[in-house]
Coordinates of C-alpha atoms and ligand atoms in Angstrom, one line a residue:
G73 CA -102.1 156.4 -49.1
I74 CA -104.8 154.5 -48.0
N75 CA -106.4 156.0 -44.8
S76 CA -109.5 153.8 -44.2
L77 CA -111.7 151.1 -45.5
S78 CA -114.2 153.4 -46.9
D79 CA -111.7 154.6 -49.6
L80 CA -111.7 150.8 -51.0
K81 CA -114.6 149.7 -53.1
K82 CA -115.3 146.0 -53.0
L83 CA -115.3 144.4 -56.5
E84 CA -115.5 140.6 -56.0
I85 CA -114.5 138.0 -53.5
L86 CA -111.3 136.4 -54.7
G87 CA -111.4 133.7 -51.9
H88 CA -111.8 132.4 -48.6
G89 CA -109.2 130.9 -46.0
H90 CA -109.2 129.9 -42.4
G91 CA -110.8 132.8 -40.3
G92 CA -110.6 135.2 -43.4
T93 CA -112.0 136.5 -46.8
V94 CA -110.0 137.9 -49.7
Y95 CA -111.8 140.5 -51.8
K96 CA -110.6 142.4 -55.0
V97 CA -110.9 146.2 -54.3
C98 CA -110.5 149.5 -56.1
H99 CA -109.0 152.4 -54.4
E100 CA -111.5 155.0 -55.6
Q101 CA -109.2 158.1 -55.7
T102 CA -106.5 156.5 -57.6
G103 CA -108.3 153.7 -59.5
M104 CA -105.6 151.3 -58.3
I105 CA -106.6 147.7 -57.6
Y106 CA -105.7 145.8 -54.4
A107 CA -106.6 142.6 -52.8
L108 CA -107.9 143.2 -49.4
K109 CA -107.7 140.4 -46.8
V110 CA -109.9 140.8 -43.9
L111 CA -109.4 138.5 -40.8
H112 CA -112.5 138.4 -39.0
E113 CA -113.1 139.3 -35.4
F114 CA -109.8 140.1 -34.5
G115 CA -111.0 141.7 -31.4
N116 CA -112.5 138.6 -30.0
L117 CA -110.8 138.7 -26.4
E118 CA -111.5 135.0 -25.7
D119 CA -109.3 134.0 -28.7
V120 CA -105.9 134.9 -27.7
E121 CA -104.2 132.4 -29.8
Y122 CA -106.1 133.9 -32.8
Q123 CA -105.1 137.4 -31.9
R124 CA -101.4 136.5 -31.3
Q125 CA -101.1 135.1 -34.5
A126 CA -103.0 137.8 -36.4
M127 CA -100.7 140.2 -34.9
S128 CA -97.8 138.4 -35.8
E129 CA -98.9 138.2 -39.4
A130 CA -99.5 141.9 -39.3
D131 CA -96.1 142.5 -37.8
I132 CA -94.2 140.1 -40.2
F133 CA -96.1 141.4 -43.3
T134 CA -95.0 145.1 -42.6
R135 CA -91.5 144.1 -42.0
V136 CA -91.0 142.3 -45.3
D137 CA -92.1 144.5 -47.8
T138 CA -89.0 144.9 -49.8
S139 CA -88.8 141.8 -51.8
E140 CA -90.1 141.2 -55.3
Y141 CA -90.7 137.5 -54.3
I142 CA -92.8 138.4 -51.3
V143 CA -96.6 139.7 -51.9
R144 CA -96.4 143.3 -51.0
C145 CA -98.6 144.4 -47.9
F146 CA -99.1 148.1 -48.4
C147 CA -101.0 148.7 -44.9
V148 CA -102.8 147.1 -42.2
L149 CA -106.1 148.7 -41.1
D150 CA -108.0 148.2 -38.2
C151 CA -111.6 148.0 -39.5
G152 CA -113.0 149.6 -36.5
F153 CA -116.5 150.7 -37.0
A154 CA -116.6 151.2 -40.9
E155 CA -120.2 150.7 -41.4
G156 CA -121.0 147.7 -43.8
K157 CA -117.4 147.4 -45.0
G158 CA -115.9 145.5 -42.0
R159 CA -116.9 144.6 -38.6
R160 CA -115.7 145.9 -35.3
G161 CA -112.6 144.1 -34.6
D162 CA -111.7 142.8 -37.9
L163 CA -108.2 143.3 -39.1
C164 CA -107.6 144.1 -42.8
F165 CA -104.6 143.9 -44.9
V166 CA -104.2 145.8 -48.1
M167 CA -102.2 143.6 -50.4
E168 CA -100.7 143.7 -53.8
Y169 CA -103.4 142.2 -56.2
M170 CA -102.1 139.0 -57.9
D171 CA -104.2 138.4 -61.1
M172 CA -104.0 134.7 -61.5
G173 CA -104.6 134.1 -58.0
S174 CA -103.0 131.3 -56.1
L175 CA -101.3 128.1 -57.5
H176 CA -104.0 126.2 -55.8
D177 CA -106.7 127.9 -58.0
I178 CA -104.4 127.4 -61.1
L179 CA -103.7 123.6 -60.3
R180 CA -107.6 123.3 -60.0
K181 CA -107.9 124.4 -63.6
N182 CA -104.7 123.5 -65.3
K183 CA -104.0 120.2 -63.3
K184 CA -100.4 119.4 -64.5
L185 CA -97.6 121.9 -65.2
S186 CA -94.6 121.5 -67.4
E187 CA -91.1 121.0 -65.8
N188 CA -90.1 124.3 -67.3
V189 CA -93.0 126.1 -65.4
I190 CA -92.4 124.3 -62.2
S191 CA -88.6 125.3 -62.4
G192 CA -89.6 128.9 -62.6
I193 CA -92.0 128.5 -59.8
A194 CA -89.5 126.8 -57.6
R195 CA -86.7 129.4 -58.4
N196 CA -89.3 132.4 -57.3
V197 CA -90.2 130.5 -54.1
L198 CA -86.6 129.8 -53.3
K199 CA -85.8 133.5 -53.9
G200 CA -88.7 134.4 -51.5
L201 CA -87.3 132.0 -48.8
Q202 CA -83.7 133.0 -49.4
Y203 CA -85.3 136.7 -48.3
L204 CA -87.2 135.3 -45.6
H205 CA -84.5 133.1 -43.9
G206 CA -82.3 135.7 -44.3
M207 CA -84.3 138.0 -42.0
Q208 CA -84.4 134.9 -39.6
I209 CA -88.3 134.3 -40.5
V210 CA -89.7 130.9 -41.2
H211 CA -92.6 131.1 -43.4
G212 CA -94.1 127.9 -41.8
D213 CA -97.0 127.5 -44.3
I214 CA -95.6 127.0 -47.8
K215 CA -98.4 125.4 -50.0
P216 CA -100.2 126.1 -53.2
S217 CA -102.8 128.6 -51.8
N218 CA -100.1 130.8 -50.1
L219 CA -98.1 131.1 -53.7
L220 CA -99.8 133.7 -55.5
V221 CA -99.3 134.3 -59.3
N222 CA -99.2 137.5 -61.2
G223 CA -99.7 136.5 -64.9
T224 CA -99.0 139.7 -66.3
K225 CA -95.6 139.9 -65.0
G226 CA -94.9 136.2 -64.8
E227 CA -94.2 136.5 -61.0
V228 CA -94.6 134.1 -58.3
K229 CA -94.7 135.4 -54.8
L230 CA -95.0 134.1 -51.3
A231 CA -98.0 135.2 -49.3
D232 CA -99.3 134.5 -45.7
F233 CA -97.3 134.6 -42.6
G234 CA -99.8 133.3 -40.2
A235 CA -97.4 130.3 -39.5
S236 CA -99.1 129.1 -36.3
R237 CA -102.4 128.8 -38.1
V238 CA -102.0 125.0 -37.3
V239 CA -102.6 125.3 -33.7
I240 CA -105.9 127.1 -34.0
N241 CA -107.6 125.1 -36.6
R242 CA -108.4 122.0 -34.5
N243 CA -111.8 120.6 -34.4
Q244 CA -113.9 120.6 -31.1
D245 CA -112.9 117.0 -30.4
G246 CA -109.3 118.0 -30.7
T247 CA -108.5 116.1 -33.8
N248 CA -106.7 118.0 -36.6
S249 CA -109.1 119.6 -39.3
C250 CA -105.9 121.0 -40.9
M251 CA -105.5 118.3 -43.6
G252 CA -105.0 121.2 -46.0
T253 CA -102.3 123.0 -43.8
C254 CA -100.6 119.9 -42.1
A255 CA -100.3 118.2 -45.2
Y256 CA -97.3 120.1 -46.4
M257 CA -95.5 119.9 -42.8
S258 CA -92.1 118.1 -42.7
P259 CA -91.4 115.0 -40.5
E260 CA -89.6 117.1 -37.9
R261 CA -92.6 119.1 -37.4
M262 CA -94.9 115.9 -37.0
D263 CA -93.3 114.7 -33.9
P264 CA -94.3 116.8 -31.0
E265 CA -91.6 115.2 -28.7
K266 CA -88.8 116.2 -30.9
W267 CA -90.2 119.2 -32.5
N268 CA -88.3 122.2 -31.1
K269 CA -87.4 125.0 -33.0
D270 CA -84.0 125.4 -31.4
L271 CA -83.2 121.7 -31.8
C272 CA -84.3 121.9 -35.5
S273 CA -82.1 125.1 -36.1
G274 CA -84.9 127.4 -36.3
G275 CA -87.2 125.2 -38.4
F276 CA -86.0 126.7 -41.7
A277 CA -85.7 123.1 -43.3
G278 CA -89.5 122.7 -43.0
D279 CA -90.0 125.4 -45.6
I280 CA -87.9 123.3 -48.0
W281 CA -89.9 120.2 -47.4
S282 CA -93.1 122.0 -48.1
L283 CA -91.5 123.4 -51.4
G284 CA -90.6 119.8 -52.3
L285 CA -94.4 118.6 -52.1
V286 CA -95.7 121.7 -53.9
V287 CA -93.6 121.2 -56.8
M288 CA -94.4 117.4 -56.8
E289 CA -98.0 118.6 -56.9
C290 CA -97.6 120.9 -59.8
Y291 CA -96.2 117.9 -61.8
V292 CA -99.1 115.3 -61.0
G293 CA -101.8 117.7 -60.3
R294 CA -102.7 116.4 -57.1
F295 CA -101.4 116.4 -53.5
P296 CA -98.7 113.8 -54.1
L297 CA -98.6 111.8 -50.6
I298 CA -102.0 110.6 -51.0
Q299 CA -102.5 108.3 -54.2
P300 CA -105.7 108.4 -56.0
G301 CA -108.2 106.0 -54.5
Q302 CA -106.3 106.0 -51.0
K303 CA -108.3 107.5 -48.0
P304 CA -107.1 110.8 -47.3
D305 CA -106.9 110.4 -43.5
W306 CA -104.5 111.4 -41.1
V307 CA -102.9 108.0 -40.4
T308 CA -102.2 107.8 -44.2
L309 CA -100.7 111.0 -44.3
M310 CA -98.4 110.6 -41.3
C311 CA -97.2 107.2 -42.8
A312 CA -96.3 109.1 -46.1
I313 CA -94.6 111.9 -44.3
C314 CA -92.7 109.8 -41.9
Y315 CA -92.0 106.6 -43.7
E316 CA -92.5 106.1 -47.1
E317 CA -90.8 106.5 -50.5
N318 CA -92.5 109.6 -51.9
V319 CA -90.5 110.8 -54.8
K320 CA -89.7 107.8 -56.9
P321 CA -93.3 106.3 -57.5
V322 CA -94.7 109.6 -58.3
L323 CA -91.8 111.2 -60.5
R324 CA -91.0 108.1 -62.6
M325 CA -91.5 109.8 -65.8
A326 CA -89.9 113.1 -64.8
S327 CA -86.4 114.3 -65.7
V328 CA -83.4 113.1 -63.6
E329 CA -83.0 116.9 -62.5
F330 CA -86.5 117.2 -61.3
Q331 CA -86.4 114.0 -59.5
S332 CA -83.1 115.0 -57.6
F333 CA -84.6 118.4 -56.7
C334 CA -87.5 116.7 -55.1
Q335 CA -85.2 114.1 -53.3
R336 CA -83.1 116.8 -51.9
C337 CA -86.2 118.8 -50.8
L338 CA -88.0 115.7 -49.2
E339 CA -84.8 114.4 -47.5
R340 CA -86.5 113.1 -44.3
D341 CA -83.7 114.1 -42.1
W342 CA -83.9 118.0 -41.8
K343 CA -80.1 118.0 -41.3
M344 CA -79.4 116.2 -44.6
R345 CA -82.3 118.3 -46.7
G346 CA -81.2 120.7 -49.2
T347 CA -80.8 124.4 -48.0
V348 CA -82.1 127.3 -49.9
E349 CA -78.7 128.1 -51.2
E350 CA -77.7 124.5 -52.5
L351 CA -81.3 124.5 -54.2
L352 CA -80.9 127.9 -55.9
S353 CA -77.8 126.2 -57.7
H354 CA -79.3 123.1 -58.4
P355 CA -79.5 122.1 -62.0
F356 CA -83.3 122.1 -62.0
V357 CA -83.8 125.6 -61.2
N358 CA -80.4 126.9 -62.4
N359 CA -79.7 125.7 -65.7
R360 CA -82.7 126.7 -67.6
S361 CA -82.2 129.7 -69.6
D362 CA -84.8 132.2 -68.9
Q363 CA -86.5 131.5 -65.5
S364 CA -89.2 134.4 -65.7
N365 CA -90.3 132.6 -69.2
G366 CA -91.1 129.5 -67.2
V367 CA -93.7 131.3 -65.2
M368 CA -94.8 133.2 -68.3
E369 CA -95.7 130.1 -69.8
L370 CA -98.1 129.4 -67.2
V371 CA -100.0 132.3 -68.7
T372 CA -100.2 131.0 -72.1
Q373 CA -100.3 127.2 -71.7
D374 CA -103.3 125.3 -70.6
S375 CA -102.1 122.1 -69.2
R376 CA -99.3 119.5 -69.8
D377 CA -102.1 116.9 -70.8
Ligands
LIG465 P1 -105.2 129.8 -45.2 O1 -106.2 130.5 -44.4 O2 -104.7 128.5 -44.8 O3 -104.0 130.8 -45.8 P2 -106.0 130.2 -47.8 O4 -104.5 130.5 -48.3 O5 -106.8 129.3 -48.9 O6 -105.8 129.4 -46.5 P3 -106.2 132.9 -47.9 O7 -104.9 133.4 -47.7 O8 -107.2 133.8 -47.3 O9 -106.7 131.5 -47.8 O10 -106.6 133.3 -49.3 C1 -107.8 132.8 -50.1 C2 -107.7 132.9 -51.6 O11 -107.7 134.2 -52.0 C3 -106.3 132.5 -52.2 O12 -106.4 131.0 -52.6 C4 -106.4 133.3 -53.6 O13 -107.2 132.5 -54.3 C5 -107.1 134.4 -53.1 N1 -106.0 135.5 -52.8 C6 -105.4 135.8 -51.5 N2 -104.6 136.8 -51.6 C7 -104.6 137.3 -52.8 C8 -103.9 138.4 -53.6 N3 -103.1 139.3 -52.8 N4 -104.2 138.5 -54.8 C9 -105.3 137.7 -55.6 N5 -105.7 136.8 -54.9 C10 -105.5 136.4 -53.7
LIG466 MG1 -103.6 131.8 -47.4

């Protein structure tokens, strides 16, 4: 097992997120490669909210390590005083290394994916959500950067359970700086008056909404609710989430199955929205012969265009 950070050699930086950095590391005794996510200054006592969230992320991560659709977390290390490797109070997650990075990274390079690939991605995400929802866990932050891809195995997995991240990523003036994160939130979560996990039956439907946006983004190669040339501000985003017709204008050229799948995910009323079970048997994800091939194609193909 991995007992301390000093067993791990940092090879490169894989990416930065809010409050953390992810490294590619090598476990020197075994030569195994892992991804190490370091959440900084976990021990900062003034930031109670951040601690609460990091703890819940650690807690959930260690509970959900039995699904092939969830990025495995092998252990959580308190970095303690490890000289030069982590700072006091940093919290470190030793994760399965996903060799193609996130869907966000892939979309930046490939721009647009084929429906076959998207179908495979959707199915993997739904399987992950089926597992989480079955454990009464709402992911809460489904977006391209939290969907990681293992190209060697043709796998897409869910990562990141820091669902209440939204709360802490405020600018000093109280405005939301979380365009990236809030952008994938469902209409019911946009309304602070109405948003109540009990009233919205746990909030599971919010994950489905986010999945709908992710698959549309894979198809058009950009965040689908803000049109090219439109100002990416909060008001534009809110209007799109809460009032506008979002699927049809973007997916005009797509198959009927894909359009219908997105409509079911992006049903504005959460009570009417498709559930995990319904969507797993939807023709868009269910009728294609070999789903894992869908994702495998991602490795070999460059782009739809
Ligand atoms: P947020 O803080 O909102 O979650 P984020 O998802 O971009 O934002 P991180 O979760 O810290 O931030 O991840 C940053 C990047 O690191 C990802 O986009 C991905 O490229 C890379 N990454 C994260 N985890 C892994 C992993 N297990 N294997 C390979 N790359 C990873
Ligand atoms: Mg993330």
